[in-house]
mmCIF file with all atom_site columns, C-alpha atoms and ligand atoms in Angstrom:
data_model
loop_
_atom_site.group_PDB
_atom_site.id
_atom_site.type_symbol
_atom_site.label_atom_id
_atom_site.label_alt_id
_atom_site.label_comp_id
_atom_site.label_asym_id
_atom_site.label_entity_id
_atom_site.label_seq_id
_atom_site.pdbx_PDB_ins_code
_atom_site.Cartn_x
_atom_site.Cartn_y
_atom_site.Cartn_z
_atom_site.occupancy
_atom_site.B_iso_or_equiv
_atom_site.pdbx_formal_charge
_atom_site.auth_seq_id
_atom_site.auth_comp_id
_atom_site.auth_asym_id
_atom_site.auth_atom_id
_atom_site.pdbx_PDB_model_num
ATOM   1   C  CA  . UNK Q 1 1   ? -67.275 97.670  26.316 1.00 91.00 ? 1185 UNK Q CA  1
ATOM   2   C  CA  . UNK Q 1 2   ? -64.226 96.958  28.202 1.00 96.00 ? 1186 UNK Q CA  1
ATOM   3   C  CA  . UNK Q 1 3   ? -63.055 99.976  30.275 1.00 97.00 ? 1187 UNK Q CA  1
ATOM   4   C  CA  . UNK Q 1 4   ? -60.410 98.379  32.256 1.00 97.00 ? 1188 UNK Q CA  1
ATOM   5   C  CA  . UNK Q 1 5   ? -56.981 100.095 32.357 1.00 97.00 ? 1189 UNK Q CA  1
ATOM   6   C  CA  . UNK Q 1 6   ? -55.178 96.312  32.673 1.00 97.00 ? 1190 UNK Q CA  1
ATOM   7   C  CA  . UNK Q 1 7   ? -56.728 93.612  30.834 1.00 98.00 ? 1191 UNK Q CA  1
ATOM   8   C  CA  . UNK Q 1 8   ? -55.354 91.442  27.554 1.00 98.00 ? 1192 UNK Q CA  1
ATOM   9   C  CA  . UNK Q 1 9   ? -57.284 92.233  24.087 1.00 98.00 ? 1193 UNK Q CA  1
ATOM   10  C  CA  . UNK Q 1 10  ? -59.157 88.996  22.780 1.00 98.00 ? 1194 UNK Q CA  1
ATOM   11  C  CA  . UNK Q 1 11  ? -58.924 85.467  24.210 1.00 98.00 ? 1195 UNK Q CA  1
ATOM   12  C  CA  . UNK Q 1 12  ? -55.810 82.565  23.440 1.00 98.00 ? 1196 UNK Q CA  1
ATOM   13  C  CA  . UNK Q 1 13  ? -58.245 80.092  24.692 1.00 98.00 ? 1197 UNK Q CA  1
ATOM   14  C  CA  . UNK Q 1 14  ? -62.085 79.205  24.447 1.00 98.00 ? 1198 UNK Q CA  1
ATOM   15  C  CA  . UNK Q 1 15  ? -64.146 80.139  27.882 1.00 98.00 ? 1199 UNK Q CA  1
ATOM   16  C  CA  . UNK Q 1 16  ? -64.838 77.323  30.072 1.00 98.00 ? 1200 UNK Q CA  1
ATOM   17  C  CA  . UNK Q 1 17  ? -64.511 79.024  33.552 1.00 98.00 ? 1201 UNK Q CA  1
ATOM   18  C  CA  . UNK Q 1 18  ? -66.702 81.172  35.536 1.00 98.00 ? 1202 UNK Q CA  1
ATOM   19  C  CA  . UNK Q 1 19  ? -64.906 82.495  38.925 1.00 98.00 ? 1203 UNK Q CA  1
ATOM   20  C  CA  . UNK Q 1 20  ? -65.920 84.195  41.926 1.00 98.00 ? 1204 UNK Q CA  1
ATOM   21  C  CA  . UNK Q 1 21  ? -63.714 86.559  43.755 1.00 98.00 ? 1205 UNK Q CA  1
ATOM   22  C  CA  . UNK Q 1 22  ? -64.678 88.960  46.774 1.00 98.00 ? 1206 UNK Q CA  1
ATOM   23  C  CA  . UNK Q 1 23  ? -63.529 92.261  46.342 1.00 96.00 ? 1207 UNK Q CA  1
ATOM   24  C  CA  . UNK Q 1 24  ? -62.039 92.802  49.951 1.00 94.00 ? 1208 UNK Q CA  1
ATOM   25  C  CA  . UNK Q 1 25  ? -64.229 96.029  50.045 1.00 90.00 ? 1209 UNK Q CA  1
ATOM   26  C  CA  . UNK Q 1 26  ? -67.018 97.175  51.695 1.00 83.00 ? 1210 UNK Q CA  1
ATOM   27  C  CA  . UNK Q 1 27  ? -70.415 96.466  52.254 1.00 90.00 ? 1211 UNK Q CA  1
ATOM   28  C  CA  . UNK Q 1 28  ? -72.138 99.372  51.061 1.00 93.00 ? 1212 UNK Q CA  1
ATOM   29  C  CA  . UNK Q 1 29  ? -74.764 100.794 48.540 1.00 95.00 ? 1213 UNK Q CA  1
ATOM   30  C  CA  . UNK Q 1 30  ? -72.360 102.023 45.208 1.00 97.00 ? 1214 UNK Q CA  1
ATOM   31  C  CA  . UNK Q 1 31  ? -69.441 99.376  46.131 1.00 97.00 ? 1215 UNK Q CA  1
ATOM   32  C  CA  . UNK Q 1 32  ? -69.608 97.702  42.545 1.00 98.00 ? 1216 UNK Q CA  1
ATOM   33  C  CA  . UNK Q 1 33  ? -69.594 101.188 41.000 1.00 98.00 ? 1217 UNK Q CA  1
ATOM   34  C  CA  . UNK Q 1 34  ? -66.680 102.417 42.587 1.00 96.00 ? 1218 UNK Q CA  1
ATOM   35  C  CA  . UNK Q 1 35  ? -64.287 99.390  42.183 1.00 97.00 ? 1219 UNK Q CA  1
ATOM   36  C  CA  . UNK Q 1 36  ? -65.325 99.328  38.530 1.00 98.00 ? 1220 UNK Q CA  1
ATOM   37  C  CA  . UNK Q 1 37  ? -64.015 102.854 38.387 1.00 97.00 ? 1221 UNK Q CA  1
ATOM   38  C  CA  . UNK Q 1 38  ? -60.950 102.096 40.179 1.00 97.00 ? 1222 UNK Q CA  1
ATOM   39  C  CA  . UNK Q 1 39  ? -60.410 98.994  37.522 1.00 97.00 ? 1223 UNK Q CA  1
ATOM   40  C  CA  . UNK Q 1 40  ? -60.959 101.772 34.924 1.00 98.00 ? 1224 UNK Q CA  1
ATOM   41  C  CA  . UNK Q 1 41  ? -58.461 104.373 36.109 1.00 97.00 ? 1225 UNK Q CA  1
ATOM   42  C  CA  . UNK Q 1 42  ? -56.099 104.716 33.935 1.00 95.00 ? 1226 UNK Q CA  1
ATOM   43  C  CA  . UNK Q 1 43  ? -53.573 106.172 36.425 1.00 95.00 ? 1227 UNK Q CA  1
ATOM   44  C  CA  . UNK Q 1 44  ? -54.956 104.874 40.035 1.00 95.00 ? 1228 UNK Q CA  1
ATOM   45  C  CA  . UNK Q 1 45  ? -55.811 101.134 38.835 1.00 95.00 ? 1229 UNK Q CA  1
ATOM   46  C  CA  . UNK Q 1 46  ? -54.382 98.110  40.253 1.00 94.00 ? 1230 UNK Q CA  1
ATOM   47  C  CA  . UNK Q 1 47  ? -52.498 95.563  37.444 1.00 95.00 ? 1231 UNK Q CA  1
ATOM   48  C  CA  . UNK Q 1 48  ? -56.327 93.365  37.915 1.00 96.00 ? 1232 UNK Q CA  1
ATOM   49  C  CA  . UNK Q 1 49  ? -59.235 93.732  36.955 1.00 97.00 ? 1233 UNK Q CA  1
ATOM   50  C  CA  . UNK Q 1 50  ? -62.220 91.708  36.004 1.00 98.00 ? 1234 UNK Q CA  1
ATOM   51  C  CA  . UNK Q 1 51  ? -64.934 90.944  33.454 1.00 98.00 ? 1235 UNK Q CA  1
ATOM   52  C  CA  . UNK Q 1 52  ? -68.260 92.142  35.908 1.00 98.00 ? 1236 UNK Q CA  1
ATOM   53  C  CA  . UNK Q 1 53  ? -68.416 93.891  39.483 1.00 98.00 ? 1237 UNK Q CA  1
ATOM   54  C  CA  . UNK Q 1 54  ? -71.425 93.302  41.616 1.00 98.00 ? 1238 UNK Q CA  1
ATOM   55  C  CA  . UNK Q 1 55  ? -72.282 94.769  45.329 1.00 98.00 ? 1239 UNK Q CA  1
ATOM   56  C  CA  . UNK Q 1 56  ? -75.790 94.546  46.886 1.00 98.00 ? 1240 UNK Q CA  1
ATOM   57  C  CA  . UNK Q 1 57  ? -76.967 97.986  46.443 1.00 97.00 ? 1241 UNK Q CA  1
ATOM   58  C  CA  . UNK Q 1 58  ? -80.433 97.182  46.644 1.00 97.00 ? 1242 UNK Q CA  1
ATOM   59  C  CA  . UNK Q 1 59  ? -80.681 95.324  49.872 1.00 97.00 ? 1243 UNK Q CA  1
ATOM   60  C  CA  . UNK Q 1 60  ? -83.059 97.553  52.199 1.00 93.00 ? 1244 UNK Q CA  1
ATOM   61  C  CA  . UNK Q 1 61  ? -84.403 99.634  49.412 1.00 96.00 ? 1245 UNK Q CA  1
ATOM   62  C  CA  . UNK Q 1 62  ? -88.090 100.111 48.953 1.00 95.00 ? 1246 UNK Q CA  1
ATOM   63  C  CA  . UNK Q 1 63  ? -89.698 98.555  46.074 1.00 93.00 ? 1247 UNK Q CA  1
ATOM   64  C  CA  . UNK Q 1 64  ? -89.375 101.787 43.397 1.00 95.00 ? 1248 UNK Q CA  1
ATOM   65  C  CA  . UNK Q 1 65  ? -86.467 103.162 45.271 1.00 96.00 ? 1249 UNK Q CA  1
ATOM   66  C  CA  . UNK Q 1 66  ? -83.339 104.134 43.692 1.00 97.00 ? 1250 UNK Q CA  1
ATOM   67  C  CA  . UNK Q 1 67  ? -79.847 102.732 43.897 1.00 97.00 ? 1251 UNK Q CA  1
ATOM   68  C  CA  . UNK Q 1 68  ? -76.338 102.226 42.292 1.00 97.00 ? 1252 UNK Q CA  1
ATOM   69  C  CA  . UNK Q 1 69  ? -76.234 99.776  39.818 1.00 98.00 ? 1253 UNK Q CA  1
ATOM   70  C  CA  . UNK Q 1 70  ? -75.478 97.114  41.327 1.00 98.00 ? 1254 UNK Q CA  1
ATOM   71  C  CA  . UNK Q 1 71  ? -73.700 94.854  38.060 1.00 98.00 ? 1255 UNK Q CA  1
ATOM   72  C  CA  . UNK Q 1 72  ? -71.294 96.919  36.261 1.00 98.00 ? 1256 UNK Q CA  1
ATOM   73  C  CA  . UNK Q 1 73  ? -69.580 95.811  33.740 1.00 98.00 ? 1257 UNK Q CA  1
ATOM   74  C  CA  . UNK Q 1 74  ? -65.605 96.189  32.757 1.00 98.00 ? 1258 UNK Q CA  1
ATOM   75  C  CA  . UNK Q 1 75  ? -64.045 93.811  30.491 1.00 98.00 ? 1259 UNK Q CA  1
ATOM   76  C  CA  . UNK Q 1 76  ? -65.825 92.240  27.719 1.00 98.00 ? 1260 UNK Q CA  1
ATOM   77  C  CA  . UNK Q 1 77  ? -66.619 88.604  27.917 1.00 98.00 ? 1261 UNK Q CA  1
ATOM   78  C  CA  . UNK Q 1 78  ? -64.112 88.562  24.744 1.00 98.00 ? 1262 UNK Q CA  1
ATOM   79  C  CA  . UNK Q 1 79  ? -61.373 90.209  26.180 1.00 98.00 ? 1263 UNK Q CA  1
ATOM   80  C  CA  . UNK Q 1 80  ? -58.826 88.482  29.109 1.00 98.00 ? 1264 UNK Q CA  1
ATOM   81  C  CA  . UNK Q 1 81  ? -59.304 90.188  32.742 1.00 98.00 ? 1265 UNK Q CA  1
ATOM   82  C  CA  . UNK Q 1 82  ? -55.970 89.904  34.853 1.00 98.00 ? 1266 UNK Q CA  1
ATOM   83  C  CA  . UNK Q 1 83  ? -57.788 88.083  37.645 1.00 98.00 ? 1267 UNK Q CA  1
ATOM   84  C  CA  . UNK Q 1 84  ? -56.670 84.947  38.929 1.00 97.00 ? 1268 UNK Q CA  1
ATOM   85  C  CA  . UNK Q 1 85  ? -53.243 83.616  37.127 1.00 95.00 ? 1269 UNK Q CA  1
ATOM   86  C  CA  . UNK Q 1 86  ? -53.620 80.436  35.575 1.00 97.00 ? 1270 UNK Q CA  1
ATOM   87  C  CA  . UNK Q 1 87  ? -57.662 81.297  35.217 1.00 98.00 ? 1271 UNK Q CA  1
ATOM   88  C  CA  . UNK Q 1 88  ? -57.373 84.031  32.924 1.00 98.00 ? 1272 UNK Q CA  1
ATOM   89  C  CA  . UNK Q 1 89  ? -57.007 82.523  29.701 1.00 98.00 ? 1273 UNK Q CA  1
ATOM   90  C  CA  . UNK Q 1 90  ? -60.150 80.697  29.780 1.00 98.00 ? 1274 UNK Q CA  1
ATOM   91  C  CA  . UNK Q 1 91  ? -62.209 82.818  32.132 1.00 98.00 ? 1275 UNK Q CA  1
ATOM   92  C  CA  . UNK Q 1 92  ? -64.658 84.848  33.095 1.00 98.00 ? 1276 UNK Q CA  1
ATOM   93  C  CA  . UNK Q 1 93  ? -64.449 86.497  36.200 1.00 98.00 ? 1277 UNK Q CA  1
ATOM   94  C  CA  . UNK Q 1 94  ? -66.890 87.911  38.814 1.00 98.00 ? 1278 UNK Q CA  1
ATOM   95  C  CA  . UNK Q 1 95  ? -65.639 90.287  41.545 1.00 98.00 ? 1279 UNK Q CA  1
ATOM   96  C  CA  . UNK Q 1 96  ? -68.179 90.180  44.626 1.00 98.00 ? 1280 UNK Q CA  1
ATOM   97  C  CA  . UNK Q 1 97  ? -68.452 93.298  47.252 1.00 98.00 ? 1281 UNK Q CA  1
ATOM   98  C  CA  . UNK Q 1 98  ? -67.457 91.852  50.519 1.00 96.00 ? 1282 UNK Q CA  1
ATOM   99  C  CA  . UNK Q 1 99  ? -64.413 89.825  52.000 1.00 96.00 ? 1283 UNK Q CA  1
ATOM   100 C  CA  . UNK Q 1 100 ? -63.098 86.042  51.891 1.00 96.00 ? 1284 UNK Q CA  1
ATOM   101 C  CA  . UNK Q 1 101 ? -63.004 86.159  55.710 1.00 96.00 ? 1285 UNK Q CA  1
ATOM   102 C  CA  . UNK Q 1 102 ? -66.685 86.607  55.848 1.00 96.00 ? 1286 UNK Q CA  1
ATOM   103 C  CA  . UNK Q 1 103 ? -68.555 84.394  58.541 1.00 97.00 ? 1287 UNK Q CA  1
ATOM   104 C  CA  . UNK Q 1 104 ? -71.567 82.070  57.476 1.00 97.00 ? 1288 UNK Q CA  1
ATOM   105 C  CA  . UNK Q 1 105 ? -73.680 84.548  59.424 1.00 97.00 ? 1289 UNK Q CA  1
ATOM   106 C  CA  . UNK Q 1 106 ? -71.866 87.422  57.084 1.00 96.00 ? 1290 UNK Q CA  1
ATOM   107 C  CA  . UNK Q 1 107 ? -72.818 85.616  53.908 1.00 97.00 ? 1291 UNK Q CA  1
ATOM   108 C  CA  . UNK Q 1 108 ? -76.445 85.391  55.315 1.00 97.00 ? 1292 UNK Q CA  1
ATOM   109 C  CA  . UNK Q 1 109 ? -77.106 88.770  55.803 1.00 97.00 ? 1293 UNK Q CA  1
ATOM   110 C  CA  . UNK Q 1 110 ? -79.672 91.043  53.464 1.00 97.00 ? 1294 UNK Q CA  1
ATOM   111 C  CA  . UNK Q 1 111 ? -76.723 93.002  51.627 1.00 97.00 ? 1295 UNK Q CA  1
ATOM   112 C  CA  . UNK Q 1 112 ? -74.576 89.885  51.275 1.00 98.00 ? 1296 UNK Q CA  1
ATOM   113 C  CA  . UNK Q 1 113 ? -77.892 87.734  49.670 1.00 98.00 ? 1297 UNK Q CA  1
ATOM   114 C  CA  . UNK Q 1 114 ? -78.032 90.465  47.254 1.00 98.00 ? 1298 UNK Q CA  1
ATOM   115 C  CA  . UNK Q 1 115 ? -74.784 90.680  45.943 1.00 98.00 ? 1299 UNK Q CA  1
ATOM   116 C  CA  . UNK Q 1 116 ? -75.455 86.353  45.822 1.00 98.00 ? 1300 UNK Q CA  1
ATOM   117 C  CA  . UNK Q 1 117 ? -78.382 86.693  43.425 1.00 98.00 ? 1301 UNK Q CA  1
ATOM   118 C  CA  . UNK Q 1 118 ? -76.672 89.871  41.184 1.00 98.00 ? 1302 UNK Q CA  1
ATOM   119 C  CA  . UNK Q 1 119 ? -74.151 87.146  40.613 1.00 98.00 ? 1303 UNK Q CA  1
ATOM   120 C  CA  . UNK Q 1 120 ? -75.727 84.229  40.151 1.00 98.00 ? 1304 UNK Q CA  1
ATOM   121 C  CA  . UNK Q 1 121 ? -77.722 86.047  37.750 1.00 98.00 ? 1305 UNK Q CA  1
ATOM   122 C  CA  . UNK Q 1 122 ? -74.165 87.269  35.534 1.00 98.00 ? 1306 UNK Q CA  1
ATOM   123 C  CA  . UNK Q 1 123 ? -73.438 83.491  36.240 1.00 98.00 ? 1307 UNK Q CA  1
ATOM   124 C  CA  . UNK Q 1 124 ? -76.840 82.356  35.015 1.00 98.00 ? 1308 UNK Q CA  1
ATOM   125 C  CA  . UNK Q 1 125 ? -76.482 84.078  31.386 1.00 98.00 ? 1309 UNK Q CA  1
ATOM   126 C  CA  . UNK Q 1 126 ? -72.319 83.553  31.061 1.00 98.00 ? 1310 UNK Q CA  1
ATOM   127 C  CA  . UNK Q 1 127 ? -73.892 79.697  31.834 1.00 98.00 ? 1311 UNK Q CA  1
ATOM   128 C  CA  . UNK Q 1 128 ? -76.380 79.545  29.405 1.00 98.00 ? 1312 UNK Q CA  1
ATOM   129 C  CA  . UNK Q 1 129 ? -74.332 81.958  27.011 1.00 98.00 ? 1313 UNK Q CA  1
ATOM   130 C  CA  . UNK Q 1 130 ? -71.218 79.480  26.769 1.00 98.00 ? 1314 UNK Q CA  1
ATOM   131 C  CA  . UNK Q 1 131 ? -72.591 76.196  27.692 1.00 98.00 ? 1315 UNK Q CA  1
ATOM   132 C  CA  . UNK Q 1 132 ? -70.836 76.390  31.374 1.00 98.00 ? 1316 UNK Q CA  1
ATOM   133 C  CA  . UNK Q 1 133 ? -72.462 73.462  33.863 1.00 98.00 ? 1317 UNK Q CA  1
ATOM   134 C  CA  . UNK Q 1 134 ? -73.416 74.464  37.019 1.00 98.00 ? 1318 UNK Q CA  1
ATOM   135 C  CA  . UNK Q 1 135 ? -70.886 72.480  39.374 1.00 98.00 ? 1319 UNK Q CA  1
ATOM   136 C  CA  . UNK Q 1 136 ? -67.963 73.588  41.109 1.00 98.00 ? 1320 UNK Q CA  1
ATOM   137 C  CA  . UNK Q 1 137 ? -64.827 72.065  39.934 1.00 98.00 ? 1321 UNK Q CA  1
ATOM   138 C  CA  . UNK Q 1 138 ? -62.093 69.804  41.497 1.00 98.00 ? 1322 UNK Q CA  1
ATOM   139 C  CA  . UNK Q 1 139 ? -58.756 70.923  41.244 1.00 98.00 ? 1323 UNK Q CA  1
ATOM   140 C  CA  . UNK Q 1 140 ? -57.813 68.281  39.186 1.00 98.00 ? 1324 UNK Q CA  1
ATOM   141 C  CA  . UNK Q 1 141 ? -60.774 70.075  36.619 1.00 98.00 ? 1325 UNK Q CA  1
ATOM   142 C  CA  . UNK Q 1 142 ? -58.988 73.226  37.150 1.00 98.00 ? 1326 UNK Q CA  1
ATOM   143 C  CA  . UNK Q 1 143 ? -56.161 71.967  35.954 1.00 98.00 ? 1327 UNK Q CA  1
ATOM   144 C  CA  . UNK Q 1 144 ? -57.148 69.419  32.893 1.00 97.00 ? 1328 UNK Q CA  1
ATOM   145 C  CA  . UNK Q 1 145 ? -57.501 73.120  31.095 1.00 96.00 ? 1329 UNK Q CA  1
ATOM   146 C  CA  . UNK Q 1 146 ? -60.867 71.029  29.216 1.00 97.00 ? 1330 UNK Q CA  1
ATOM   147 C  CA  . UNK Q 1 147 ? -63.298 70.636  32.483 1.00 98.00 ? 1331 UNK Q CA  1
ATOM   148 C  CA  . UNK Q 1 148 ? -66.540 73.222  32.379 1.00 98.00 ? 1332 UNK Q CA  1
ATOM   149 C  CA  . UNK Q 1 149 ? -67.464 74.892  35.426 1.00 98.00 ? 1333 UNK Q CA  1
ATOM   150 C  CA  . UNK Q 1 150 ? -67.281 77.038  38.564 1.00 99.00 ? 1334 UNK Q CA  1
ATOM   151 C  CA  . UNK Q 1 151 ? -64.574 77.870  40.314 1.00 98.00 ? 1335 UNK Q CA  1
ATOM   152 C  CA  . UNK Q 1 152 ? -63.124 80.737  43.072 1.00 98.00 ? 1336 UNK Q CA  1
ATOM   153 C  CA  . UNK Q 1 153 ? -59.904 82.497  42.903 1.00 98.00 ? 1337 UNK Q CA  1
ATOM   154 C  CA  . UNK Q 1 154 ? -58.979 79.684  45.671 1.00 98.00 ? 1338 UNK Q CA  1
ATOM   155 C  CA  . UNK Q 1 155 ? -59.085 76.904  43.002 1.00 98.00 ? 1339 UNK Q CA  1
ATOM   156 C  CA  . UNK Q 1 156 ? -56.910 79.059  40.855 1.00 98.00 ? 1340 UNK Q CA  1
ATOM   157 C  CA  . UNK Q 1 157 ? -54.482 79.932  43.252 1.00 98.00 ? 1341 UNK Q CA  1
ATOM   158 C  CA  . UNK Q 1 158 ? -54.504 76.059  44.790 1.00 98.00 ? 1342 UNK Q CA  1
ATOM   159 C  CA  . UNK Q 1 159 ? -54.746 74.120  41.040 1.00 98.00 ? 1343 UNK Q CA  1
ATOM   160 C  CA  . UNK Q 1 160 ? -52.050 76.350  40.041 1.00 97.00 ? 1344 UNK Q CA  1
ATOM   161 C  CA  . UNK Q 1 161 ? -49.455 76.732  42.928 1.00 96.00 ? 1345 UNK Q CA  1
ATOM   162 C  CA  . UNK Q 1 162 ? -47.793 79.808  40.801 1.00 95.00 ? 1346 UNK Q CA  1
ATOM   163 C  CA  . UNK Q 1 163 ? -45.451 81.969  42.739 1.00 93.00 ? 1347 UNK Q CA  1
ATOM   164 C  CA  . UNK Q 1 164 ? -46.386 84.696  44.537 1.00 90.00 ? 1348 UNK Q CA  1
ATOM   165 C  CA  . UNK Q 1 165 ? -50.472 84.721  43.574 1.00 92.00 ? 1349 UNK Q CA  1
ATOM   166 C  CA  . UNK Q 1 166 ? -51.851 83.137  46.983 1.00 94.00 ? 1350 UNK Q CA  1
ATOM   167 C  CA  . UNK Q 1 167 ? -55.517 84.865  47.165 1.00 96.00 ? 1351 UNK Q CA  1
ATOM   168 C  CA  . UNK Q 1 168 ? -58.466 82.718  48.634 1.00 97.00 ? 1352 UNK Q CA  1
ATOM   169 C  CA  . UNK Q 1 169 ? -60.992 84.712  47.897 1.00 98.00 ? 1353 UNK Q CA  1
ATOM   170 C  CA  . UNK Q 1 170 ? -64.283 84.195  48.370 1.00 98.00 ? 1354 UNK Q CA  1
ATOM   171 C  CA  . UNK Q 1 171 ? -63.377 82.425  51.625 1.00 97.00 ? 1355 UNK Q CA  1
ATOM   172 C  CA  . UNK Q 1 172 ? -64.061 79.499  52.957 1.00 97.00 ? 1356 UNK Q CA  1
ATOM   173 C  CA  . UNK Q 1 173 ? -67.806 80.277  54.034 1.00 98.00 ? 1357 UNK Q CA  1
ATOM   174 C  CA  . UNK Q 1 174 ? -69.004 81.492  50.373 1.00 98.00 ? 1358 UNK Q CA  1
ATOM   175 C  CA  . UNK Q 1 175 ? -72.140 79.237  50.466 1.00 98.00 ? 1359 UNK Q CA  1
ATOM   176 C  CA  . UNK Q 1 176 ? -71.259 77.534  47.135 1.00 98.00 ? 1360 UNK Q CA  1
ATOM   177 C  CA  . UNK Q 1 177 ? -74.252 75.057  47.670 1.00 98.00 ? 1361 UNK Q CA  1
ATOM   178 C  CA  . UNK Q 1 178 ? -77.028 78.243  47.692 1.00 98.00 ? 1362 UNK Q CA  1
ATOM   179 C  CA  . UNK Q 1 179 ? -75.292 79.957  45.148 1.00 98.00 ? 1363 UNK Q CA  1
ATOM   180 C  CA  . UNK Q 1 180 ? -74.971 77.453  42.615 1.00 98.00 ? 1364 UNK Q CA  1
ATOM   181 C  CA  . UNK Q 1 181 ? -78.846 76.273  43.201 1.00 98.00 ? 1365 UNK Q CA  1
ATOM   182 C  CA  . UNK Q 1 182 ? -80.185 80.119  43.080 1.00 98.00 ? 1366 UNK Q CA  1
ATOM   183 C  CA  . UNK Q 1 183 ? -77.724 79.672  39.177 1.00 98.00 ? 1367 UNK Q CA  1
ATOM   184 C  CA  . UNK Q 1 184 ? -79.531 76.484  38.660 1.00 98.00 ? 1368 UNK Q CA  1
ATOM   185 C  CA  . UNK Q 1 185 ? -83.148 78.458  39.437 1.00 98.00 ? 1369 UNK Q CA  1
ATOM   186 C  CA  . UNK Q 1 186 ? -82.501 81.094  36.970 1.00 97.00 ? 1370 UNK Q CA  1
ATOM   187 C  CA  . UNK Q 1 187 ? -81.439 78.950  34.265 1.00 95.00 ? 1371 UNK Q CA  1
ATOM   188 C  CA  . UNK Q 1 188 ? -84.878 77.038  34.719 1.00 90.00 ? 1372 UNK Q CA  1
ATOM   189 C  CA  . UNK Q 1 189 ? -86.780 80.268  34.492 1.00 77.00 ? 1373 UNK Q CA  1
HETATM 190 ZN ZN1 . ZN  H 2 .   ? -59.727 87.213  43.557 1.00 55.44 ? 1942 ZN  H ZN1 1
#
């Protein structure tokens, strides 16, 4: 169910994107559950939000510990998140703990491979769900409005060029390789 406070009911157009975004927050256990809720205030939320939030709550915890959820959903896959401009229409967005100026190193480290395979595995069933191929798009793809397939906020914000939206999230050292071969892996499974 959506819970967002800004989001458009329904869809114009048919979904053909799946984006990444980092949510510029921290790395912590309870991340994706708290920016949900912040999507979902209905006096405190920013004019965004986005279809799932993921953090890596359960990097470092004991096999049978417990944790936030770390996947938390907040607009329907039916409904249009305010996300990336140009990308909302025929969308479905992703919003990642962490920040687009991580380091390689960052991106490699336990709590940042966690929040990778919680979304990959949103990714894996919005893939299989809407018949999305796992590549990452040119810019030219962005913009045909017809090409299937992965993009960031970046692409949006690049293929698009509209005023005033400039976001690069999810940086320029998001391991796009390993996360779209971890997507691969769990559609194979
Ligand atoms: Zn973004």
């Amino acid at each position: 169910m959506t819970t967002a406070a800004h989001f458009t009911s329904g869809r114009v157009k048919p979904i053909r994107l799946i984006c990444l975004h980092t949510m510029e927050s921290q790395e912590k256990p309870g991340t994706a559950v708290s920016v949900a809720a912040w999507f979902s205030d209905k006096k405190r939320a920013p004019e965004a939000s986005a279809h799932m939030c993921v953090d890596g709550s359960q990097a470092g915890v004991k096999p049978g510990g417990k944790y936030p959820a770390p996947i938390v959903r907040v607009v329907d896959d039916g409904d249009t998140a305010w996300a990336a401009p140009g990308a909302n229409a025929d969308g479905l967005h992703i919003e990642m703990a962490g920040i687009a100026s991580q380091s390689v190193k960052n991106w490699a480290d336990a709590y940042s491979l966690a929040v990778i395979e919680n979304a990959a595995t949103v990714a894996a069933i919005w893939a299989r769900k809407y018949e999305i191929p796992v590549k990452h798009l040119s810019l030219d793809e962005v913009r045909d409005g017809k090409s299937k397939g992965f993009i960031g906020h970046v692409d949006a914000t690049n293929a698009f060029k509209i005023p005033g939206f400039d976001h690069t999230d999810p940086g320029a050292n998001f391991p796009w390789e390993y996360f779209l071969q971890l997507v691969t892996k769990k559609l194979t499974v």
